Amino acid sequence: EVQLVESGGGLVQPGMSLRLSCAASGFVFDDYGMHWVRQSPGKGLEWIAGLNWKSSIVGYADSVKGRFIISRDNAKKSLFLQMNSLRAEDAALYYCAKDLTAGISPVSDHWGQGTQVTVSS
Amino acid sequence: QSVLTQPPSVSEAPRQRVTISCSGSNSNIGSNSVNWYQQVPGKAPKLLIYYDDLLSSGVSDRFSGSKSGTSASLAISGLQSEDEGDYYCAAWDDSLNGVVFGVGTKLTVL
């Protein structure tokens, strides 16, 4: 059974940093691309970053480009999101999602339950 | 503001059929496939339809997808109360070089 478990969320002040993690199991992690998708309270889904199986192709939404860094450790079957210079508008539930392919595509066939990030002073 | 436009809400009676539209442009739907997700309250999104019209594993065949030009549709037949939730379309956008989601459509089964 595919499992994606996010962690690392919490309350952080504006301008500070936070690192999210996603532990994967139940599939061959280094065969698939991975994504971070967020959802602000009462709002829709927003793709924020994705990378392919070997991290050679990486993409970011304009809203986080230059502030967030997505990475993966295939040996540890883990996905990460380093979030710097956090803003109030970054507050959201952050989902880790598995791509159907080895690349970056809009098809995510498995999702974690999310980790909550709150940005407030 | 999303580049994929969806109606904010739709409603229909049980056992009836409903469609949800998703309108985009040449840089996304017009040149790439469309995918649909269901999100019930308090849960993570679930893939329903991918590559325009392929049914994701384990998804009921009451769900179907189609695309024409720069628009796509999700149809749900034989509506059930468990179908209530939010539905999102998603596609790759060549101009933004990333994944774009629709704003979401809330389905209410009357």
XYZ file of C-alpha atoms in Angstrom:
231
model
C 0.000 0.000 0.000
C 1.343 3.402 -0.987
C 1.809 5.699 1.985
C 2.960 9.307 2.092
C 3.397 10.859 5.515
C 4.185 14.559 5.811
C 5.797 16.175 8.817
C 7.527 19.381 9.841
C 4.613 21.782 9.802
C 3.923 24.218 12.591
C 3.695 27.848 13.633
C 6.406 30.136 12.315
C 6.898 33.889 12.251
C 6.915 35.848 8.993
C 10.357 35.904 7.425
C 11.436 32.691 9.110
C 12.119 29.265 7.602
C 10.593 25.804 7.882
C 11.482 22.433 6.380
C 8.789 19.929 5.490
C 9.423 16.228 5.010
C 7.455 13.452 3.351
C 8.238 9.812 4.096
C 7.228 7.434 1.321
C 6.564 3.709 1.430
C 4.776 1.010 -0.527
C 6.277 1.823 -3.929
C 9.656 2.183 -5.622
C 10.282 5.781 -4.634
C 13.051 6.532 -7.126
C 10.858 5.487 -10.068
C 8.482 8.440 -9.718
C 8.304 12.196 -9.734
C 7.023 13.921 -6.605
C 5.187 17.140 -5.787
C 4.166 19.556 -3.061
C 0.652 20.978 -3.341
C -0.868 23.342 -0.809
C -4.358 24.379 0.175
C -5.125 27.530 2.125
C -8.082 27.412 4.520
C -11.306 27.315 2.545
C -9.431 27.680 -0.744
C -8.505 25.493 -3.681
C -5.447 23.447 -4.530
C -2.224 25.169 -5.551
C 0.718 23.284 -7.025
C 3.889 24.781 -5.670
C 6.769 22.493 -6.653
C 7.671 19.217 -8.312
C 10.721 17.235 -9.305
C 11.395 14.162 -11.405
C 12.776 10.848 -10.219
C 16.437 11.883 -10.281
C 15.984 15.563 -9.425
C 17.255 16.645 -12.834
C 13.987 18.430 -13.644
C 12.572 20.761 -11.011
C 9.666 23.170 -11.266
C 8.171 25.837 -9.037
C 5.089 28.010 -9.005
C 5.848 31.702 -9.393
C 4.423 32.325 -5.922
C 7.294 30.429 -4.262
C 10.112 30.609 -6.799
C 13.310 31.858 -5.186
C 12.009 31.193 -1.653
C 11.189 27.467 -1.590
C 13.426 24.543 -2.525
C 12.140 21.058 -3.264
C 14.508 18.122 -2.939
C 14.504 14.365 -2.465
C 16.666 11.640 -0.991
C 15.964 8.443 -2.889
C 18.037 6.340 -0.515
C 15.838 7.478 2.370
C 12.624 7.474 0.302
C 11.946 11.021 1.379
C 10.805 14.291 -0.171
C 11.562 17.680 1.298
C 10.446 21.282 1.002
C 12.692 23.993 2.378
C 10.567 27.094 2.871
C 12.402 30.374 3.406
C 11.227 33.959 3.875
C 7.770 32.747 4.828
C 4.819 35.073 4.377
C 1.325 35.128 5.829
C -0.035 33.959 2.484
C 2.068 30.782 2.700
C -0.118 29.519 5.544
C -1.790 26.371 4.279
C -2.097 22.612 4.483
C 0.835 21.206 2.530
C 0.333 17.923 0.697
C 3.012 15.593 -0.614
C 1.888 13.826 -3.795
C 3.300 11.045 -5.980
C 3.363 11.535 -9.732
C 1.989 8.832 -12.000
C 5.169 9.162 -14.082
C 8.895 9.459 -13.514
C 8.693 13.114 -14.502
C 6.687 16.145 -13.454
C 3.087 15.909 -14.619
C -0.329 17.067 -13.396
C -1.261 13.466 -12.572
C -0.775 12.645 -8.901
C -2.176 9.226 -8.066
C -1.403 9.198 -4.349
C -1.497 11.957 -1.745
C -0.508 12.262 1.880
C -2.809 13.681 4.529
C -0.942 16.970 4.704
C 0.956 18.988 7.276
C -0.304 22.364 8.476
C 1.837 25.477 8.217
C 0.793 28.618 10.065
C 2.643 31.897 9.525
C 1.924 34.482 12.167
C 3.715 36.824 14.508
C -6.577 33.568 -9.672
C -6.436 30.245 -11.494
C -5.883 29.970 -15.234
C -8.445 27.143 -15.361
C -12.031 28.280 -14.910
C -14.652 26.118 -13.232
C -18.157 26.932 -12.001
C -18.058 27.524 -8.234
C -20.886 25.119 -7.568
C -23.261 22.633 -9.157
C -26.137 20.681 -7.685
C -28.373 17.863 -8.818
C -30.711 15.271 -7.381
C -29.705 11.692 -6.547
C -29.578 9.251 -9.481
C -29.301 12.122 -11.952
C -26.337 13.162 -14.087
C -24.217 16.267 -13.658
C -21.350 17.778 -15.606
C -18.582 20.065 -14.390
C -16.766 22.210 -16.914
C -13.158 23.355 -16.974
C -12.104 26.093 -19.356
C -8.510 26.972 -20.161
C -6.361 28.190 -23.015
C -4.012 26.989 -25.735
C -1.100 26.894 -23.298
C -2.756 24.369 -20.992
C -5.860 22.393 -21.980
C -5.431 23.199 -25.644
C -2.064 21.442 -25.793
C -2.014 19.102 -22.807
C -4.241 16.507 -21.228
C -6.712 17.238 -18.435
C -7.007 15.463 -15.120
C -9.721 15.515 -12.479
C -9.566 15.205 -8.698
C -12.232 14.744 -6.056
C -11.815 16.105 -2.549
C -14.353 15.236 0.098
C -14.390 17.418 3.241
C -11.451 16.809 5.540
C -9.695 14.446 3.138
C -6.828 14.586 0.692
C -7.585 14.899 -3.032
C -8.180 11.714 -4.993
C -7.372 11.195 -8.657
C -10.512 10.392 -10.670
C -9.694 10.893 -14.352
C -6.329 11.314 -16.067
C -5.160 11.941 -19.639
C -8.565 13.453 -20.469
C -10.693 10.344 -20.184
C -8.903 7.495 -18.414
C -10.473 6.228 -15.214
C -8.100 6.005 -12.265
C -7.781 2.632 -10.582
C -10.683 1.803 -8.290
C -12.821 4.748 -9.394
C -16.458 4.056 -10.258
C -17.348 4.052 -13.949
C -20.071 6.542 -13.106
C -17.297 9.099 -13.600
C -16.150 10.044 -17.090
C -14.067 12.755 -18.688
C -13.921 14.464 -22.061
C -12.069 17.292 -23.754
C -12.616 19.497 -26.762
C -10.297 22.309 -27.745
C -9.504 24.392 -24.687
C -12.310 23.023 -22.529
C -12.901 19.802 -20.649
C -15.765 18.238 -18.729
C -16.257 15.777 -15.934
C -19.543 13.883 -15.947
C -20.966 11.996 -13.004
C -23.965 9.754 -13.603
C -26.236 8.058 -11.091
C -25.430 10.683 -8.458
C -25.029 9.466 -4.901
C -24.741 11.398 -1.659
C -21.141 10.174 -1.293
C -20.239 12.123 -4.443
C -20.604 15.404 -2.576
C -17.369 17.331 -2.371
C -15.059 19.567 -4.355
C -13.859 18.717 -7.854
C -10.722 20.131 -9.438
C -9.384 19.982 -12.958
C -5.627 20.136 -13.515
C -3.303 20.419 -16.483
C 0.252 21.279 -17.418
C 0.694 24.875 -18.555
C 3.408 25.409 -21.166
C 3.649 29.160 -20.537
C 3.945 28.850 -16.768
C 6.000 25.658 -17.078
C 4.108 24.077 -14.228
C 0.928 22.388 -13.063
C -2.227 24.478 -12.833
C -5.410 23.597 -10.986
C -8.889 24.895 -11.559
C -10.523 26.898 -8.791
C -12.672 23.939 -7.859
C -16.380 23.164 -8.098
C -18.480 22.232 -5.098
C -20.948 19.469 -5.886
C -24.102 19.226 -3.800
C -26.394 16.218 -4.145
C -29.853 17.531 -3.320
